Amino acid sequence: MQANSGAAPVPKRYKVVLLGDSGVGKSSLVQRLKGEWNENLSSTVGASFYRYTPLATSAAHAGAKLSFDIWDTAGQERYRSLASMYYRGAAAAVITYDLTSHDSFEHAKYWVRELQTNSPDTLVLVFGNKKDLGEAARQVPAAESQAYCVENALLRAEGSAKNAEGVVEAFDQIALKLLETNSVNSVREGGVVGQGNSNFVANSSANQKKEVNCCI
């Protein structure tokens, strides 16, 4: 029996891991993807799992369907040794830092090196969060992060989870890049299982401000 050629395509699932210091806003990024916001969000313990369907589209990938299995990891030092369990086999990683903390940017470089060594096929986007605090509070110049991303062939974005600036667009950028490269790290059926599974689909990114830079 021949397969039905008119059947709807099965969405590709990609594992995406969030890495970075505690307090830089990793969980807040996920909140914004869900259309939520909590000023007093508690720190992640271990890791949390969410499923997200990006809205990225382009003429070259019309009709393509994909979803992200997002692992939000704890940023505390004591959990660092566990991170490899979550980034292993990831199609993409969002390494987040606080634009008002140069130390957090330096620590983000640790995760870049970690992935370059242990998961070289993982697409990396470096996200500078807390842009809402203004230029006077900024400790990481845009030119510095831009130069670093160019040197290391990374995607780059800045924005604010609090103000819903640039978050959806950053994940859309990852989606487009994965479709363009036809990533081999898509998740096989049943390949990712997480406790506290929360499924959600974005509604619209049309009203969000955008500042996403591809440095590849």
PDB file of N, CA and C in Angstrom, residues 156-197:
ATOM      1  N   ARG A 156      23.493  35.835  17.599  1.00  0.00           N
ATOM      2  CA  ARG A 156      23.502  36.820  18.687  1.00  0.00           C
ATOM      3  C   ARG A 156      22.178  37.571  18.732  1.00  0.00           C
ATOM      4  N   ALA A 157      21.721  37.862  19.941  1.00  0.00           N
ATOM      5  CA  ALA A 157      20.510  38.663  20.107  1.00  0.00           C
ATOM      6  C   ALA A 157      20.584  39.420  21.423  1.00  0.00           C
ATOM      7  N   GLU A 158      19.916  40.564  21.466  1.00  0.00           N
ATOM      8  CA  GLU A 158      19.733  41.310  22.701  1.00  0.00           C
ATOM      9  C   GLU A 158      18.249  41.617  22.842  1.00  0.00           C
ATOM     10  N   GLY A 159      17.804  41.742  24.080  1.00  0.00           N
ATOM     11  CA  GLY A 159      16.404  42.070  24.287  1.00  0.00           C
ATOM     12  C   GLY A 159      16.058  42.116  25.754  1.00  0.00           C
ATOM     13  N   SER A 160      14.786  42.016  26.030  1.00  0.00           N
ATOM     14  CA  SER A 160      14.292  42.101  27.402  1.00  0.00           C
ATOM     15  C   SER A 160      13.111  41.165  27.578  1.00  0.00           C
ATOM     16  N   ALA A 161      13.286  40.174  28.448  1.00  0.00           N
ATOM     17  CA  ALA A 161      12.153  39.307  28.763  1.00  0.00           C
ATOM     18  C   ALA A 161      11.054  40.113  29.444  1.00  0.00           C
ATOM     19  N   LYS A 162      11.435  41.065  30.280  1.00  0.00           N
ATOM     20  CA  LYS A 162      10.452  41.872  31.009  1.00  0.00           C
ATOM     21  C   LYS A 162       9.572  42.670  30.063  1.00  0.00           C
ATOM     22  N   ASN A 163      10.179  43.254  29.039  1.00  0.00           N
ATOM     23  CA  ASN A 163       9.431  44.077  28.084  1.00  0.00           C
ATOM     24  C   ASN A 163       8.997  43.311  26.842  1.00  0.00           C
ATOM     25  N   ALA A 164       9.216  41.995  26.842  1.00  0.00           N
ATOM     26  CA  ALA A 164       8.858  41.158  25.685  1.00  0.00           C
ATOM     27  C   ALA A 164       9.552  41.635  24.417  1.00  0.00           C
ATOM     28  N   GLU A 165      10.791  42.042  24.547  1.00  0.00           N
ATOM     29  CA  GLU A 165      11.551  42.550  23.404  1.00  0.00           C
ATOM     30  C   GLU A 165      12.548  41.509  22.905  1.00  0.00           C
ATOM     31  N   GLY A 166      12.391  41.097  21.674  1.00  0.00           N
ATOM     32  CA  GLY A 166      13.388  40.265  21.017  1.00  0.00           C
ATOM     33  C   GLY A 166      13.387  38.796  21.374  1.00  0.00           C
ATOM     34  N   VAL A 167      12.475  38.347  22.242  1.00  0.00           N
ATOM     35  CA  VAL A 167      12.511  36.960  22.715  1.00  0.00           C
ATOM     36  C   VAL A 167      11.984  35.997  21.655  1.00  0.00           C
ATOM     37  N   VAL A 168      10.754  36.227  21.203  1.00  0.00           N
ATOM     38  CA  VAL A 168      10.175  35.366  20.169  1.00  0.00           C
ATOM     39  C   VAL A 168      11.043  35.378  18.922  1.00  0.00           C
ATOM     40  N   GLU A 169      11.551  36.562  18.574  1.00  0.00           N
ATOM     41  CA  GLU A 169      12.373  36.678  17.363  1.00  0.00           C
ATOM     42  C   GLU A 169      13.661  35.871  17.467  1.00  0.00           C
ATOM     43  N   ALA A 170      14.233  35.788  18.661  1.00  0.00           N
ATOM     44  CA  ALA A 170      15.455  35.005  18.841  1.00  0.00           C
ATOM     45  C   ALA A 170      15.196  33.528  18.571  1.00  0.00           C
ATOM     46  N   PHE A 171      14.084  33.013  19.083  1.00  0.00           N
ATOM     47  CA  PHE A 171      13.765  31.604  18.862  1.00  0.00           C
ATOM     48  C   PHE A 171      13.331  31.360  17.420  1.00  0.00           C
ATOM     49  N   ASP A 172      12.689  32.344  16.797  1.00  0.00           N
ATOM     50  CA  ASP A 172      12.380  32.226  15.368  1.00  0.00           C
ATOM     51  C   ASP A 172      13.658  32.158  14.540  1.00  0.00           C
ATOM     52  N   GLN A 173      14.655  32.935  14.952  1.00  0.00           N
ATOM     53  CA  GLN A 173      15.937  32.926  14.240  1.00  0.00           C
ATOM     54  C   GLN A 173      16.576  31.542  14.307  1.00  0.00           C
ATOM     55  N   ILE A 174      16.500  30.914  15.466  1.00  0.00           N
ATOM     56  CA  ILE A 174      17.022  29.556  15.623  1.00  0.00           C
ATOM     57  C   ILE A 174      16.252  28.599  14.719  1.00  0.00           C
ATOM     58  N   ALA A 175      14.932  28.731  14.703  1.00  0.00           N
ATOM     59  CA  ALA A 175      14.109  27.848  13.878  1.00  0.00           C
ATOM     60  C   ALA A 175      14.496  27.944  12.409  1.00  0.00           C
ATOM     61  N   LEU A 176      14.650  29.158  11.907  1.00  0.00           N
ATOM     62  CA  LEU A 176      15.024  29.341  10.505  1.00  0.00           C
ATOM     63  C   LEU A 176      16.392  28.754  10.210  1.00  0.00           C
ATOM     64  N   LYS A 177      17.335  28.959  11.122  1.00  0.00           N
ATOM     65  CA  LYS A 177      18.681  28.428  10.895  1.00  0.00           C
ATOM     66  C   LYS A 177      18.674  26.901  10.891  1.00  0.00           C
ATOM     67  N   LEU A 178      17.894  26.279  11.781  1.00  0.00           N
ATOM     68  CA  LEU A 178      17.808  24.822  11.802  1.00  0.00           C
ATOM     69  C   LEU A 178      17.174  24.295  10.519  1.00  0.00           C
ATOM     70  N   LEU A 179      16.158  24.988  10.022  1.00  0.00           N
ATOM     71  CA  LEU A 179      15.545  24.571   8.763  1.00  0.00           C
ATOM     72  C   LEU A 179      16.517  24.732   7.597  1.00  0.00           C
ATOM     73  N   GLU A 180      17.282  25.813   7.619  1.00  0.00           N
ATOM     74  CA  GLU A 180      18.244  26.056   6.540  1.00  0.00           C
ATOM     75  C   GLU A 180      19.343  25.003   6.517  1.00  0.00           C
ATOM     76  N   THR A 181      19.780  24.603   7.693  1.00  0.00           N
ATOM     77  CA  THR A 181      20.884  23.643   7.778  1.00  0.00           C
ATOM     78  C   THR A 181      20.395  22.211   7.838  1.00  0.00           C
ATOM     79  N   ASN A 182      19.043  22.032   7.940  1.00  0.00           N
ATOM     80  CA  ASN A 182      18.470  20.688   8.015  1.00  0.00           C
ATOM     81  C   ASN A 182      19.163  19.884   9.100  1.00  0.00           C
ATOM     82  N   SER A 183      19.158  20.436  10.312  1.00  0.00           N
ATOM     83  CA  SER A 183      19.897  19.875  11.440  1.00  0.00           C
ATOM     84  C   SER A 183      19.637  18.391  11.627  1.00  0.00           C
ATOM     85  N   VAL A 184      20.727  17.643  11.863  1.00  0.00           N
ATOM     86  CA  VAL A 184      20.611  16.210  12.116  1.00  0.00           C
ATOM     87  C   VAL A 184      20.171  15.944  13.546  1.00  0.00           C
ATOM     88  N   ASN A 185      20.153  16.976  14.384  1.00  0.00           N
ATOM     89  CA  ASN A 185      19.818  16.787  15.789  1.00  0.00           C
ATOM     90  C   ASN A 185      18.334  16.980  16.079  1.00  0.00           C
ATOM     91  N   SER A 186      17.477  16.633  15.131  1.00  0.00           N
ATOM     92  CA  SER A 186      16.053  16.657  15.446  1.00  0.00           C
ATOM     93  C   SER A 186      15.749  15.444  16.317  1.00  0.00           C
ATOM     94  N   VAL A 187      14.740  15.557  17.151  1.00  0.00           N
ATOM     95  CA  VAL A 187      14.442  14.516  18.119  1.00  0.00           C
ATOM     96  C   VAL A 187      13.633  13.416  17.466  1.00  0.00           C
ATOM     97  N   ARG A 188      14.058  12.182  17.633  1.00  0.00           N
ATOM     98  CA  ARG A 188      13.279  11.060  17.139  1.00  0.00           C
ATOM     99  C   ARG A 188      12.004  10.931  17.968  1.00  0.00           C
ATOM    100  N   GLU A 189      10.996  10.324  17.385  1.00  0.00           N
ATOM    101  CA  GLU A 189       9.721  10.172  18.083  1.00  0.00           C
ATOM    102  C   GLU A 189       9.942   9.517  19.439  1.00  0.00           C
ATOM    103  N   GLY A 190       9.464  10.166  20.487  1.00  0.00           N
ATOM    104  CA  GLY A 190       9.632   9.626  21.830  1.00  0.00           C
ATOM    105  C   GLY A 190      11.014   9.840  22.390  1.00  0.00           C
ATOM    106  N   GLY A 191      11.827  10.650  21.721  1.00  0.00           N
ATOM    107  CA  GLY A 191      13.219  10.794  22.121  1.00  0.00           C
ATOM    108  C   GLY A 191      13.448  11.698  23.300  1.00  0.00           C
ATOM    109  N   VAL A 192      12.458  12.513  23.661  1.00  0.00           N
ATOM    110  CA  VAL A 192      12.614  13.410  24.799  1.00  0.00           C
ATOM    111  C   VAL A 192      11.430  13.230  25.721  1.00  0.00           C
ATOM    112  N   VAL A 193      11.714  12.956  26.971  1.00  0.00           N
ATOM    113  CA  VAL A 193      10.673  12.813  27.974  1.00  0.00           C
ATOM    114  C   VAL A 193      11.023  13.716  29.131  1.00  0.00           C
ATOM    115  N   GLY A 194      10.092  14.524  29.598  1.00  0.00           N
ATOM    116  CA  GLY A 194      10.378  15.415  30.716  1.00  0.00           C
ATOM    117  C   GLY A 194       9.218  15.462  31.686  1.00  0.00           C
ATOM    118  N   GLN A 195       9.531  15.604  32.952  1.00  0.00           N
ATOM    119  CA  GLN A 195       8.493  15.769  33.947  1.00  0.00           C
ATOM    120  C   GLN A 195       7.987  17.202  33.890  1.00  0.00           C
ATOM    121  N   GLY A 196       6.752  17.391  34.260  1.00  0.00           N
ATOM    122  CA  GLY A 196       6.187  18.731  34.230  1.00  0.00           C
ATOM    123  C   GLY A 196       6.039  19.250  32.814  1.00  0.00           C
ATOM    124  N   ASN A 197       5.771  18.360  31.866  1.00  0.00           N
ATOM    125  CA  ASN A 197       5.639  18.729  30.459  1.00  0.00           C
ATOM    126  C   ASN A 197       4.556  19.787  30.283  1.00  0.00           C
TER     127      ASN A 197
END
